[in-house]
Coordinates of C-alpha atoms in Angstrom, one line a residue:
Chain A
M1 CA 3.3 14.5 49.5
T2 CA 4.0 15.2 53.2
R3 CA 4.8 11.8 54.4
R4 CA 7.4 11.1 51.8
A5 CA 8.8 14.6 51.3
A6 CA 9.1 15.5 54.8
P7 CA 12.2 13.4 55.5
L8 CA 13.8 14.7 52.5
L9 CA 13.1 18.3 53.4
A10 CA 14.4 17.8 56.9
L11 CA 17.6 16.2 55.5
A12 CA 18.0 19.0 53.1
L13 CA 17.5 21.7 55.7
A14 CA 20.0 20.0 58.0
V15 CA 22.9 20.0 55.3
G16 CA 22.0 23.7 54.2
C17 CA 21.8 24.7 50.4
A18 CA 19.7 22.4 48.2
N19 CA 20.5 20.8 44.9
A20 CA 17.9 20.4 42.1
P21 CA 16.4 17.2 41.3
V22 CA 16.9 16.3 37.6
E23 CA 14.4 14.1 35.9
L24 CA 15.9 12.0 33.0
T25 CA 13.9 10.2 30.4
L26 CA 15.3 8.0 27.7
R27 CA 13.9 7.9 24.3
F28 CA 14.3 4.6 22.6
P29 CA 14.2 4.3 18.8
N30 CA 11.3 2.0 19.1
E31 CA 10.0 -0.8 21.4
Q32 CA 12.0 -3.5 19.6
A33 CA 15.3 -1.7 20.4
F34 CA 14.3 -1.5 23.9
L35 CA 13.5 -5.2 24.1
Q36 CA 16.8 -6.1 22.4
S37 CA 18.5 -4.4 25.3
D38 CA 19.2 -6.1 28.6
F39 CA 21.1 -3.4 30.5
G40 CA 21.5 0.3 30.7
R41 CA 24.0 2.6 32.2
L42 CA 23.9 6.4 32.8
L43 CA 26.7 8.6 33.2
V44 CA 27.0 12.3 33.9
Y45 CA 29.9 14.6 33.2
P46 CA 30.3 18.1 34.3
V47 CA 30.9 20.4 31.2
D48 CA 32.6 23.7 31.1
P49 CA 30.0 26.3 30.2
A50 CA 32.4 28.2 28.1
D51 CA 33.6 25.6 25.8
G52 CA 32.0 22.2 26.9
L53 CA 28.5 22.3 25.7
G54 CA 29.5 20.5 22.7
A55 CA 31.0 17.7 24.5
C56 CA 28.4 15.1 23.6
P57 CA 29.8 13.8 20.3
A58 CA 33.2 13.0 21.9
L59 CA 31.7 11.6 25.0
V60 CA 29.4 9.2 22.9
E61 CA 32.1 8.0 20.6
S62 CA 34.3 7.3 23.7
A63 CA 31.8 5.6 25.7
V64 CA 30.7 3.3 22.6
S65 CA 34.3 2.5 22.3
G66 CA 34.5 1.5 26.0
D67 CA 36.3 4.5 27.3
L68 CA 33.9 6.1 30.0
G69 CA 36.3 8.6 31.3
A70 CA 35.7 10.1 34.6
P71 CA 32.0 10.7 35.1
R72 CA 30.5 12.7 38.1
Y73 CA 27.7 10.0 38.4
D74 CA 27.8 6.5 37.2
S75 CA 24.7 4.4 37.6
E76 CA 26.8 1.2 36.8
Q77 CA 25.0 -1.6 34.9
R78 CA 21.3 -2.0 35.9
P79 CA 18.5 -3.8 34.2
I80 CA 17.1 -1.9 31.3
C81 CA 13.6 -2.1 32.8
A82 CA 14.8 0.0 35.7
L83 CA 15.5 2.8 33.1
R84 CA 12.1 3.2 31.4
D85 CA 9.2 5.4 32.0
P86 CA 8.8 7.4 34.1
G87 CA 12.6 7.6 33.9
I88 CA 15.2 8.5 36.4
T89 CA 15.6 11.3 38.9
F90 CA 18.9 12.5 40.2
D91 CA 17.8 14.0 43.5
D92 CA 21.2 15.5 44.4
F93 CA 22.4 17.6 41.6
P94 CA 24.9 20.5 41.5
E95 CA 24.5 23.8 39.6
G96 CA 25.8 24.3 36.1
P97 CA 25.7 22.3 32.8
H98 CA 26.2 18.5 32.5
A99 CA 26.5 15.9 29.8
F100 CA 24.1 13.1 30.4
V101 CA 25.2 10.0 28.6
A102 CA 22.9 6.8 28.3
L103 CA 24.1 3.4 27.0
A104 CA 22.1 0.2 26.4
Y105 CA 23.5 -3.1 25.7
R106 CA 23.1 -6.9 26.2
D107 CA 25.3 -8.9 28.3
D108 CA 28.4 -7.7 26.7
P109 CA 29.1 -4.1 27.8
Q110 CA 31.8 -3.8 25.1
A111 CA 29.0 -4.1 22.4
T112 CA 26.8 -1.1 23.0
L113 CA 23.5 -1.3 21.0
L114 CA 22.2 2.1 21.8
A115 CA 23.8 5.4 22.9
G116 CA 22.8 8.9 23.4
C117 CA 23.8 12.2 25.1
R118 CA 22.4 15.4 26.1
V119 CA 23.7 18.6 27.7
A120 CA 21.4 20.2 30.1
E121 CA 21.6 22.0 33.4
A122 CA 19.8 21.4 36.7
Y123 CA 17.8 24.2 38.3
V124 CA 14.6 24.7 40.2
D125 CA 11.6 23.8 37.8
A126 CA 14.0 22.9 35.0
P127 CA 12.2 20.6 32.3
A128 CA 13.0 16.9 32.3
V129 CA 16.0 15.9 30.4
E130 CA 15.2 13.9 27.5
V131 CA 18.0 11.8 25.9
T132 CA 17.6 10.3 22.4
M133 CA 19.0 6.8 22.0
F134 CA 20.3 5.8 18.6
P135 CA 21.5 2.4 17.3
T136 CA 25.3 2.2 17.3
R137 CA 27.5 0.5 14.7
F138 CA 27.3 -2.6 16.8
Y139 CA 23.7 -3.0 16.8
A140 CA 23.0 -5.0 13.5
D141 CA 25.5 -7.4 14.2
A142 CA 24.7 -8.0 17.8
V143 CA 21.0 -8.3 17.2
G144 CA 21.0 -10.1 13.9
G145 CA 17.6 -9.1 12.7
A146 CA 15.8 -11.6 14.7
P147 CA 12.9 -9.9 16.8
S148 CA 12.8 -10.3 20.4
P149 CA 10.4 -12.9 21.7
C150 CA 9.5 -10.6 24.6
T151 CA 6.7 -8.1 25.1
L152 CA 7.3 -5.1 27.2
E153 CA 5.4 -6.7 30.0
S154 CA 7.0 -10.1 29.9
K155 CA 10.6 -8.5 29.8
C156 CA 10.1 -6.3 32.7
N157 CA 8.1 -8.8 34.8
G158 CA 10.8 -11.4 34.3
T159 CA 8.6 -13.9 32.6
C160 CA 10.2 -13.7 29.2
Q161 CA 13.1 -16.1 28.8
Chain B
M1 CA 26.0 3.0 43.9
S2 CA 26.1 6.6 42.7
G3 CA 23.6 9.3 43.4
V4 CA 21.3 8.0 40.7
R5 CA 17.9 6.5 41.7
R6 CA 14.7 5.6 40.3
I7 CA 11.7 7.3 41.7
V8 CA 8.2 6.7 40.7
G9 CA 4.8 8.5 41.0
G10 CA 4.4 10.2 44.3
S11 CA 8.0 9.9 45.2
A12 CA 9.2 11.8 42.3
R13 CA 6.6 14.5 43.1
A14 CA 7.7 14.6 46.7
V15 CA 11.3 15.2 45.8
A16 CA 10.4 18.0 43.5
I17 CA 8.2 19.7 45.9
A18 CA 10.8 19.3 48.6
G19 CA 13.4 20.7 46.4
A20 CA 11.3 23.6 45.5
L21 CA 10.3 24.2 49.0
L22 CA 14.0 24.1 50.1
G23 CA 15.0 26.4 47.4
A24 CA 12.4 28.9 48.4
W25 CA 13.3 28.9 51.9
S26 CA 17.1 28.8 51.8
G27 CA 17.5 31.1 48.8
C28 CA 20.4 28.9 47.6
A29 CA 18.8 26.4 45.1
P30 CA 20.5 25.9 41.9
E31 CA 19.8 28.6 39.4
R32 CA 20.3 28.6 35.6
T33 CA 23.8 29.4 34.9
L34 CA 23.7 29.5 31.1
P35 CA 22.5 32.7 29.2
P36 CA 18.8 32.3 28.0
G37 CA 18.7 30.5 24.8
S38 CA 22.1 28.6 25.3
L39 CA 20.4 25.2 24.9
D40 CA 17.5 26.2 22.7
P41 CA 16.8 23.9 19.6
V42 CA 17.7 24.7 16.1
V43 CA 14.6 24.5 14.0
I44 CA 14.9 23.0 10.5
G45 CA 12.1 22.2 8.1
L46 CA 11.4 18.8 6.5
A47 CA 9.1 18.1 3.4
T48 CA 6.9 15.2 3.0
S49 CA 4.0 14.4 0.5
T50 CA 1.0 12.7 1.7
E51 CA -1.1 13.4 -1.3
G52 CA -0.6 13.5 -5.1
G53 CA 1.9 11.7 -7.1
L54 CA 4.4 11.2 -4.4
R55 CA 2.1 10.1 -1.6
S56 CA 3.4 6.7 -1.1
A57 CA 7.1 7.7 -1.3
G58 CA 7.0 10.9 0.7
P59 CA 6.4 9.4 4.1
E60 CA 9.3 6.9 3.6
W61 CA 11.5 9.8 2.6
L62 CA 10.5 11.6 5.8
K63 CA 11.5 8.7 7.8
A64 CA 15.0 8.8 6.4
A65 CA 15.2 12.4 7.2
L66 CA 14.0 11.9 10.8
L67 CA 16.6 9.1 11.2
A68 CA 19.4 11.7 10.6
V69 CA 17.8 14.2 12.9
N70 CA 17.6 11.6 15.7
E71 CA 21.1 10.5 15.0
V72 CA 22.4 14.0 15.4
N73 CA 20.2 14.6 18.4
A74 CA 21.6 11.5 20.0
A75 CA 25.0 13.0 19.7
G76 CA 23.9 16.1 21.6
G77 CA 22.6 18.1 18.8
V78 CA 23.7 20.2 16.0
L79 CA 25.3 23.0 17.8
P80 CA 26.8 22.8 21.3
G81 CA 24.0 21.7 23.5
R82 CA 21.5 22.5 21.0
L83 CA 19.2 19.8 19.5
I84 CA 17.4 19.9 16.1
D85 CA 13.7 20.6 16.3
V86 CA 11.8 19.9 13.1
V87 CA 8.7 21.6 11.4
V88 CA 7.3 19.1 9.0
L89 CA 5.6 20.4 5.8
D90 CA 3.3 18.5 3.6
D91 CA 3.5 19.7 0.1
E92 CA 0.8 17.2 -1.1
T93 CA 2.9 17.0 -4.4
N94 CA 1.2 20.3 -5.2
P95 CA 3.2 23.0 -6.7
D96 CA 0.6 25.6 -5.9
L97 CA 1.4 25.2 -2.3
A98 CA 5.0 26.0 -2.6
E99 CA 5.2 29.7 -2.0
A100 CA 2.8 29.3 1.0
L101 CA 5.1 26.5 2.4
G102 CA 8.1 28.7 2.1
M103 CA 6.5 31.4 4.0
E104 CA 5.6 28.9 6.7
L105 CA 9.3 28.1 6.9
L106 CA 10.0 31.6 7.5
D107 CA 7.4 32.0 10.1
A108 CA 8.5 29.0 12.0
G109 CA 12.0 30.4 12.2
A110 CA 13.6 27.5 10.3
V111 CA 17.3 28.0 9.5
G112 CA 17.2 25.4 6.8
F113 CA 15.1 23.3 4.8
V114 CA 15.2 19.7 3.5
G115 CA 12.9 19.3 0.5
S116 CA 10.8 19.1 -1.5
A117 CA 11.0 15.9 -3.6
A118 CA 9.1 17.2 -6.7
S119 CA 11.3 19.6 -8.6
S120 CA 8.4 22.1 -9.3
I121 CA 7.8 22.4 -5.6
T122 CA 11.5 22.6 -4.8
L123 CA 11.9 25.5 -7.1
G124 CA 8.7 27.3 -5.8
I125 CA 10.0 27.0 -2.2
A126 CA 13.4 28.1 -3.3
A127 CA 12.0 31.4 -4.6
V128 CA 11.2 32.1 -1.0
T129 CA 14.2 30.6 0.8
T130 CA 16.9 31.7 -1.5
P131 CA 16.2 35.5 -1.1
A132 CA 15.9 34.8 2.6
Q133 CA 19.3 33.1 2.6
I134 CA 18.0 29.9 4.0
P135 CA 20.0 26.9 2.9
Q136 CA 17.6 24.2 1.1
I137 CA 18.6 20.8 0.2
S138 CA 16.4 18.5 -2.0
C139 CA 16.8 14.8 -1.8
C140 CA 15.1 14.0 -5.0
S141 CA 14.5 16.8 -7.4
T142 CA 16.5 15.9 -10.5
S143 CA 15.2 18.7 -13.0
D144 CA 17.8 20.4 -15.0
N145 CA 15.9 23.7 -14.0
I146 CA 17.4 23.4 -10.7
T147 CA 20.8 23.7 -12.2
A148 CA 19.5 26.7 -14.2
F149 CA 18.1 28.3 -11.0
N150 CA 21.6 28.2 -9.4
A151 CA 23.3 29.0 -12.6
A152 CA 21.4 32.3 -13.0
R153 CA 22.8 33.6 -9.6
P154 CA 26.3 34.4 -8.6
P155 CA 27.9 31.9 -6.3
E156 CA 27.3 33.9 -3.1
E157 CA 23.6 33.9 -3.8
R158 CA 23.2 30.2 -4.2
Y159 CA 21.4 28.5 -1.4
L160 CA 19.7 25.6 -3.2
F161 CA 21.4 22.2 -3.1
R162 CA 20.3 18.7 -3.9
T163 CA 21.8 15.2 -3.2
A164 CA 20.4 13.7 -6.5
P165 CA 21.9 14.4 -9.9
T166 CA 20.4 16.2 -12.7
D167 CA 18.2 14.7 -15.3
A168 CA 20.5 16.0 -18.0
L169 CA 22.5 13.0 -17.1
Q170 CA 19.5 10.6 -16.9
A171 CA 18.3 11.5 -20.3
R172 CA 21.3 10.1 -21.6
V173 CA 20.8 6.8 -19.7
V174 CA 17.3 6.7 -21.1
S175 CA 18.6 6.8 -24.6
I176 CA 21.1 4.1 -23.8
A177 CA 18.1 2.0 -22.3
A178 CA 16.3 2.5 -25.6
Q179 CA 19.3 1.3 -27.6
D180 CA 19.6 -1.8 -25.4
L181 CA 15.9 -2.5 -26.1
A182 CA 16.5 -1.9 -29.9
C183 CA 14.1 0.9 -30.1
T184 CA 13.9 2.8 -33.5
R185 CA 10.7 4.8 -33.2
P186 CA 10.4 5.9 -29.7
A187 CA 7.7 8.1 -28.3
V188 CA 8.1 10.3 -25.2
L189 CA 5.3 11.0 -22.8
H190 CA 6.1 13.3 -20.0
L191 CA 4.8 15.5 -17.2
D192 CA 4.4 19.1 -18.1
D193 CA 5.9 20.7 -15.0
A194 CA 9.5 21.7 -13.9
Y195 CA 10.5 18.0 -13.6
G196 CA 9.0 16.7 -16.7
M197 CA 9.3 19.3 -19.3
P198 CA 13.0 19.7 -19.4
F199 CA 13.5 16.0 -18.8
G200 CA 11.2 15.0 -21.7
E201 CA 12.9 17.5 -24.0
A202 CA 16.4 16.2 -23.0
I203 CA 15.3 12.7 -23.7
E204 CA 14.0 13.6 -27.2
R205 CA 17.3 15.2 -28.0
E206 CA 19.4 12.3 -26.7
L207 CA 17.2 9.7 -28.5
E208 CA 17.6 11.7 -31.9
A209 CA 21.3 12.1 -31.3
D210 CA 21.6 8.4 -31.0
G211 CA 19.9 7.9 -34.4
M212 CA 16.3 7.1 -33.3
T213 CA 13.3 8.8 -34.7
V214 CA 11.0 10.3 -32.0
V215 CA 7.7 9.8 -33.5
I216 CA 5.9 12.1 -30.9
R217 CA 6.5 13.9 -27.7
V218 CA 3.3 14.3 -25.5
P219 CA 3.5 16.4 -22.2
F220 CA 0.7 15.8 -19.8
R221 CA -0.8 17.2 -16.5
S222 CA -0.3 15.3 -13.2
D223 CA -3.2 13.7 -11.5
Q224 CA -5.7 13.6 -14.3
A225 CA -8.6 11.2 -14.0
S226 CA -7.8 9.7 -17.4
Y227 CA -5.0 9.9 -20.0
A228 CA -7.0 8.3 -22.7
T229 CA -6.4 11.2 -25.0
E230 CA -2.7 11.3 -24.4
V231 CA -2.2 7.4 -24.9
Q232 CA -4.3 7.5 -28.1
Q233 CA -2.2 10.3 -29.4
V234 CA 0.9 8.2 -28.8
A235 CA -0.5 4.9 -30.1
A236 CA -1.7 6.6 -33.4
T237 CA 2.1 7.3 -34.3
G238 CA 3.0 3.6 -34.1
P239 CA 6.0 3.8 -31.9
D240 CA 7.9 0.7 -30.9
C241 CA 9.0 2.2 -27.5
V242 CA 7.5 4.7 -25.2
A243 CA 9.8 6.6 -22.7
M244 CA 7.7 8.0 -19.9
V245 CA 8.5 10.7 -17.3
A246 CA 5.9 10.4 -14.5
F247 CA 5.3 9.9 -10.9
E248 CA 3.5 6.7 -9.6
V249 CA -0.1 7.9 -9.7
S250 CA -0.1 9.2 -13.2
A251 CA 2.0 6.5 -14.5
G252 CA -0.4 3.9 -13.1
Q253 CA -3.4 5.5 -14.8
I254 CA -1.4 5.8 -18.1
L255 CA -0.6 2.1 -18.1
R256 CA -4.1 1.3 -17.4
D257 CA -5.4 3.4 -20.0
W258 CA -2.9 2.0 -22.5
S259 CA -4.2 -1.4 -21.6
S260 CA -7.7 -0.3 -22.3
L261 CA -7.0 0.6 -26.0
A262 CA -9.0 -1.4 -28.3
T263 CA -5.7 -2.7 -30.0
P264 CA -2.6 -1.3 -28.0
P265 CA 0.5 -1.2 -30.1
D266 CA 3.2 -3.6 -28.8
V267 CA 5.8 -1.3 -27.2
R268 CA 8.6 -1.4 -24.9
W269 CA 8.2 0.9 -21.9
I270 CA 10.9 2.9 -20.4
G271 CA 10.2 4.6 -17.2
T272 CA 12.5 6.8 -14.9
D273 CA 13.3 7.4 -11.2
G274 CA 9.9 8.8 -10.6
V275 CA 8.3 5.3 -10.8
R276 CA 10.9 3.3 -9.3
V277 CA 8.9 2.9 -6.1
P278 CA 6.6 0.1 -4.8
G279 CA 3.7 2.5 -5.1
F280 CA 3.9 2.4 -8.9
V281 CA 3.1 -1.2 -8.9
D282 CA 0.2 -0.6 -6.5
E283 CA -1.2 2.2 -8.9
V284 CA -0.8 -0.1 -12.0
G285 CA -2.9 -2.8 -10.2
D286 CA -2.2 -5.8 -12.4
P287 CA 1.6 -6.4 -12.2
N288 CA 1.3 -8.2 -15.5
L289 CA 0.6 -4.9 -17.3
I290 CA 4.2 -3.9 -16.6
R291 CA 6.0 -7.2 -17.1
E292 CA 9.4 -6.2 -18.8
F293 CA 8.9 -2.6 -18.0
Y294 CA 12.3 -1.0 -18.0
G295 CA 13.5 2.2 -16.3
T296 CA 16.4 4.3 -15.3
A297 CA 17.4 5.8 -11.9
P298 CA 20.3 7.1 -10.0
V299 CA 21.9 4.5 -8.0
T300 CA 21.0 5.3 -4.3
D301 CA 21.8 2.1 -2.6
A302 CA 25.1 1.2 -3.7
S303 CA 26.8 -1.5 -1.5
T304 CA 29.2 0.9 0.3
P305 CA 29.9 1.1 4.0
A306 CA 27.9 4.4 4.2
Y307 CA 24.9 3.1 2.5
N308 CA 25.0 -0.2 4.7
A309 CA 25.4 1.8 7.9
F310 CA 22.3 3.9 6.9
A311 CA 20.3 1.1 5.8
D312 CA 21.0 -1.1 8.9
A313 CA 19.9 2.0 11.2
F314 CA 16.9 2.5 9.0
R315 CA 15.9 -1.2 9.4
T316 CA 16.5 -1.0 13.0
V317 CA 14.4 1.9 13.6
Y318 CA 11.5 1.4 11.2
G319 CA 11.5 -2.3 10.6
T320 CA 11.6 -2.1 6.7
A321 CA 14.2 -1.5 4.0
P322 CA 14.7 2.1 2.8
I323 CA 13.2 2.8 -0.6
P324 CA 15.1 4.5 -3.5
F325 CA 16.1 8.1 -2.7
A326 CA 15.6 7.7 1.2
S327 CA 19.4 7.8 1.5
N328 CA 19.4 10.9 -0.5
N329 CA 17.0 12.5 2.0
Y330 CA 19.2 11.2 4.9
D331 CA 22.1 12.7 3.3
A332 CA 20.3 15.9 2.7
V333 CA 19.8 16.3 6.5
A334 CA 23.3 15.2 7.3
L335 CA 24.7 17.8 5.1
L336 CA 22.6 20.5 6.4
A337 CA 23.3 19.5 10.1
L338 CA 27.1 19.2 9.6
G339 CA 27.1 22.5 7.8
I340 CA 25.4 24.2 10.7
A341 CA 27.9 22.5 12.9
R342 CA 30.9 23.5 10.8
A343 CA 29.6 27.1 10.6
G344 CA 29.1 27.2 14.4
T345 CA 26.0 29.4 13.8
T346 CA 22.6 29.3 12.1
D347 CA 23.5 32.3 9.9
G348 CA 22.5 31.4 6.4
P349 CA 25.6 32.6 4.4
A350 CA 27.9 30.9 6.8
V351 CA 25.8 27.6 6.9
R352 CA 25.7 27.7 2.9
D353 CA 29.6 28.0 2.7
A354 CA 30.0 25.3 5.3
I355 CA 27.8 22.9 3.4
L356 CA 30.1 23.2 0.4
E357 CA 33.1 22.6 2.8
V358 CA 31.7 19.4 4.5
A359 CA 30.4 17.9 1.3
S360 CA 33.6 18.0 -0.7
P361 CA 37.2 17.1 -0.4
P362 CA 39.8 17.8 0.5
P363 CA 39.2 17.3 4.3
E364 CA 41.6 18.3 7.1
T365 CA 40.8 15.3 9.2
G366 CA 39.7 12.6 6.9
P367 CA 36.4 11.4 5.4
V368 CA 33.2 10.7 7.6
T369 CA 30.5 8.7 6.6
A370 CA 26.7 8.3 6.8
G371 CA 25.8 6.4 10.0
R372 CA 28.7 8.0 11.8
L373 CA 27.5 11.6 12.5
A374 CA 28.5 11.4 16.0
N375 CA 32.0 10.9 14.8
A376 CA 31.6 13.8 12.2
L377 CA 30.4 16.2 14.8
E378 CA 33.3 15.1 17.1
E379 CA 35.7 16.1 14.2
I380 CA 34.0 19.3 13.5
R381 CA 34.0 20.3 17.1
A382 CA 37.6 19.4 17.4
G383 CA 38.2 22.1 14.6
G384 CA 38.6 20.1 11.6
D385 CA 37.0 20.1 8.3
V386 CA 35.4 16.8 7.2
D387 CA 34.6 15.3 3.9
Y388 CA 31.0 13.6 4.3
Q389 CA 30.7 10.4 2.4
G390 CA 26.9 10.1 1.8
A391 CA 24.6 6.9 2.0
S392 CA 23.4 7.7 -1.5
G393 CA 27.0 8.0 -2.9
N394 CA 29.1 11.0 -3.9
T395 CA 27.9 14.1 -2.2
D396 CA 30.6 16.3 -3.6
I397 CA 28.9 19.4 -4.7
G398 CA 29.8 21.1 -8.0
P399 CA 29.8 24.8 -9.0
D400 CA 26.1 24.8 -9.6
H401 CA 25.4 22.8 -6.6
D402 CA 25.0 19.5 -8.5
V403 CA 26.2 16.0 -7.5
V404 CA 27.2 13.2 -9.8
T405 CA 26.4 9.6 -9.1
P406 CA 26.1 6.3 -11.1
Y407 CA 22.9 5.3 -12.8
E408 CA 21.1 2.1 -13.3
I409 CA 18.9 0.5 -16.0
W410 CA 16.1 -1.4 -14.1
R411 CA 13.5 -3.9 -15.1
Y412 CA 10.3 -4.7 -13.2
D413 CA 9.7 -8.4 -12.7
P414 CA 6.3 -9.5 -11.6
P415 CA 6.0 -12.0 -8.8
T416 CA 5.6 -14.9 -11.2
S417 CA 8.7 -14.0 -13.2
T418 CA 11.4 -16.4 -13.7
E419 CA 13.8 -14.0 -15.3
P420 CA 17.1 -14.3 -13.8
C421 CA 18.4 -11.2 -11.9
E422 CA 21.7 -10.8 -10.0
S423 CA 20.6 -7.7 -7.9
A424 CA 16.9 -7.4 -7.2
T425 CA 14.9 -5.2 -5.0
Q426 CA 12.0 -7.1 -3.5
L427 CA 8.9 -5.0 -3.1
G428 CA 7.1 -7.1 -0.6
N429 CA 3.5 -8.1 -0.4
D430 CA 3.6 -10.2 -3.5
R431 CA 4.5 -7.2 -5.6
G432 CA 7.4 -8.5 -7.6
S433 CA 10.8 -6.8 -7.7
F434 CA 12.9 -4.2 -9.5
C435 CA 16.0 -5.9 -11.1
R436 CA 19.1 -3.9 -11.5
A437 CA 19.9 -4.9 -15.2
R438 CA 23.0 -2.6 -15.8
I439 CA 24.9 0.0 -14.0
L440 CA 26.4 3.0 -15.8
N441 CA 29.1 5.2 -14.5
S442 CA 28.0 8.7 -14.6
M443 CA 31.5 9.9 -15.1
D444 CA 31.4 8.1 -18.5
L445 CA 28.1 9.6 -19.3
Q446 CA 29.5 13.1 -18.9
E447 CA 32.3 12.4 -21.6

């Protein structure tokens, strides 16, 4: 631990109060849905504890329609393999509830294949945030029923064409 | 790039440990800001049957229920920030387990229940859930006894729903099928439980009302090793048709026993929804034993946008097509979830009232469909009522909590069949197909 954690600890001490790390795991519908996806994107939105805990449906509907609003964090598009197990850690996270939105798509970001959202808050020793991904209305047309020729290994080591 | 980064193995641990150390040292690490329980899951019960007469269909229906659960959870959950957590109960198609399963639901803290499929089990569980004010929605229980169960209670004490229509209508369809097949001396062979008894009696009434002479009506127990006695009773009366109310296991045994008779009478068979499943063909064994076997069933796979959205999602997630009544089980979970969302609470009476609101028109904000549950939740969170359009068809719930949908008359075609068919459900694994021979509008049946 010490060699890796020491710089982080020193940095945190230097800036004063700490933020909590948040571990995020994406739960894909199945392996095939993962293989059909090429890119993923994570967005985090602050939500009002009083009336914002139910923000997910609107955020998902908007995001699938291409309106990403004003997220606090945006991972931008990144290879889907970079988002699989053991997941993502946000290491600089402020207090309070947030909505974690995850999207997966092929080369066309306008046609989202999978989407999911979960409200959670970051605090010390909080459990990992698991986001369930579900096929969008675009999935069937975009994929067309043909199975991916890739395996998990070949897709993520770049040997699958 | 943003403040997102991927950390693996020791690095993730390092960050976590560093964060914890820092929090302990500085005293200003992030703390929970929400009251305890704010994001706790909402527990609902789901039924399946891995044994007995519905052992092949039960797991497929459970998949459809879990599909709806995952769709809701991918939209952030059923109540603000609160996911659905499920407790799965295996009823083994055994009515004797019903009361214990109902008690398990209460112990698990379930606020709603989707199940069971067999009417006798649904009613046994409802005897526990209804007094406890826990809404219960069955996908597939079609017994008229369920209508009677609700009718015996004032509206405010009715917590049992279903997304399949009553057999009182299907009995009418059986009689129409018998007329199509030119039957004049039909026999009726049926299960002796809460599903089969009222259904068999209703079929007898409808056949007689349509001018046919019912030569015998024989009730039988489920899951017997042999039905030789029953089929001999039927055969001795010389019927020209046999209407059978059974599930796949007992139906398969009956057909094998019939074929084992020394000189089985030449009859036309008419089954019902309980055998329109691939497992029926497996149980019969030889597909040629059921060549030209006809049957009736509610239409649960109409080519509507709602059904297609459900079926697309089912195939995407599970890689196979949904079986009959899978759409009804998806709808049952959807209605329960949207009811909880609309109520804004897990309080039983409030959820019960909200289920009626989301199931039926008129909506304040327009209809929402199966496969678009995030959209439905968004509308509800915005304060609107919705009218849920089910994958299985009309989910408008009537006064006795019944729904009304169209019916089909189907025919089994073995793999070698050359019979033309415009709309066939292929069963896979060289098992042949169910052909949709005729559709009947249920509103016409009520007149």
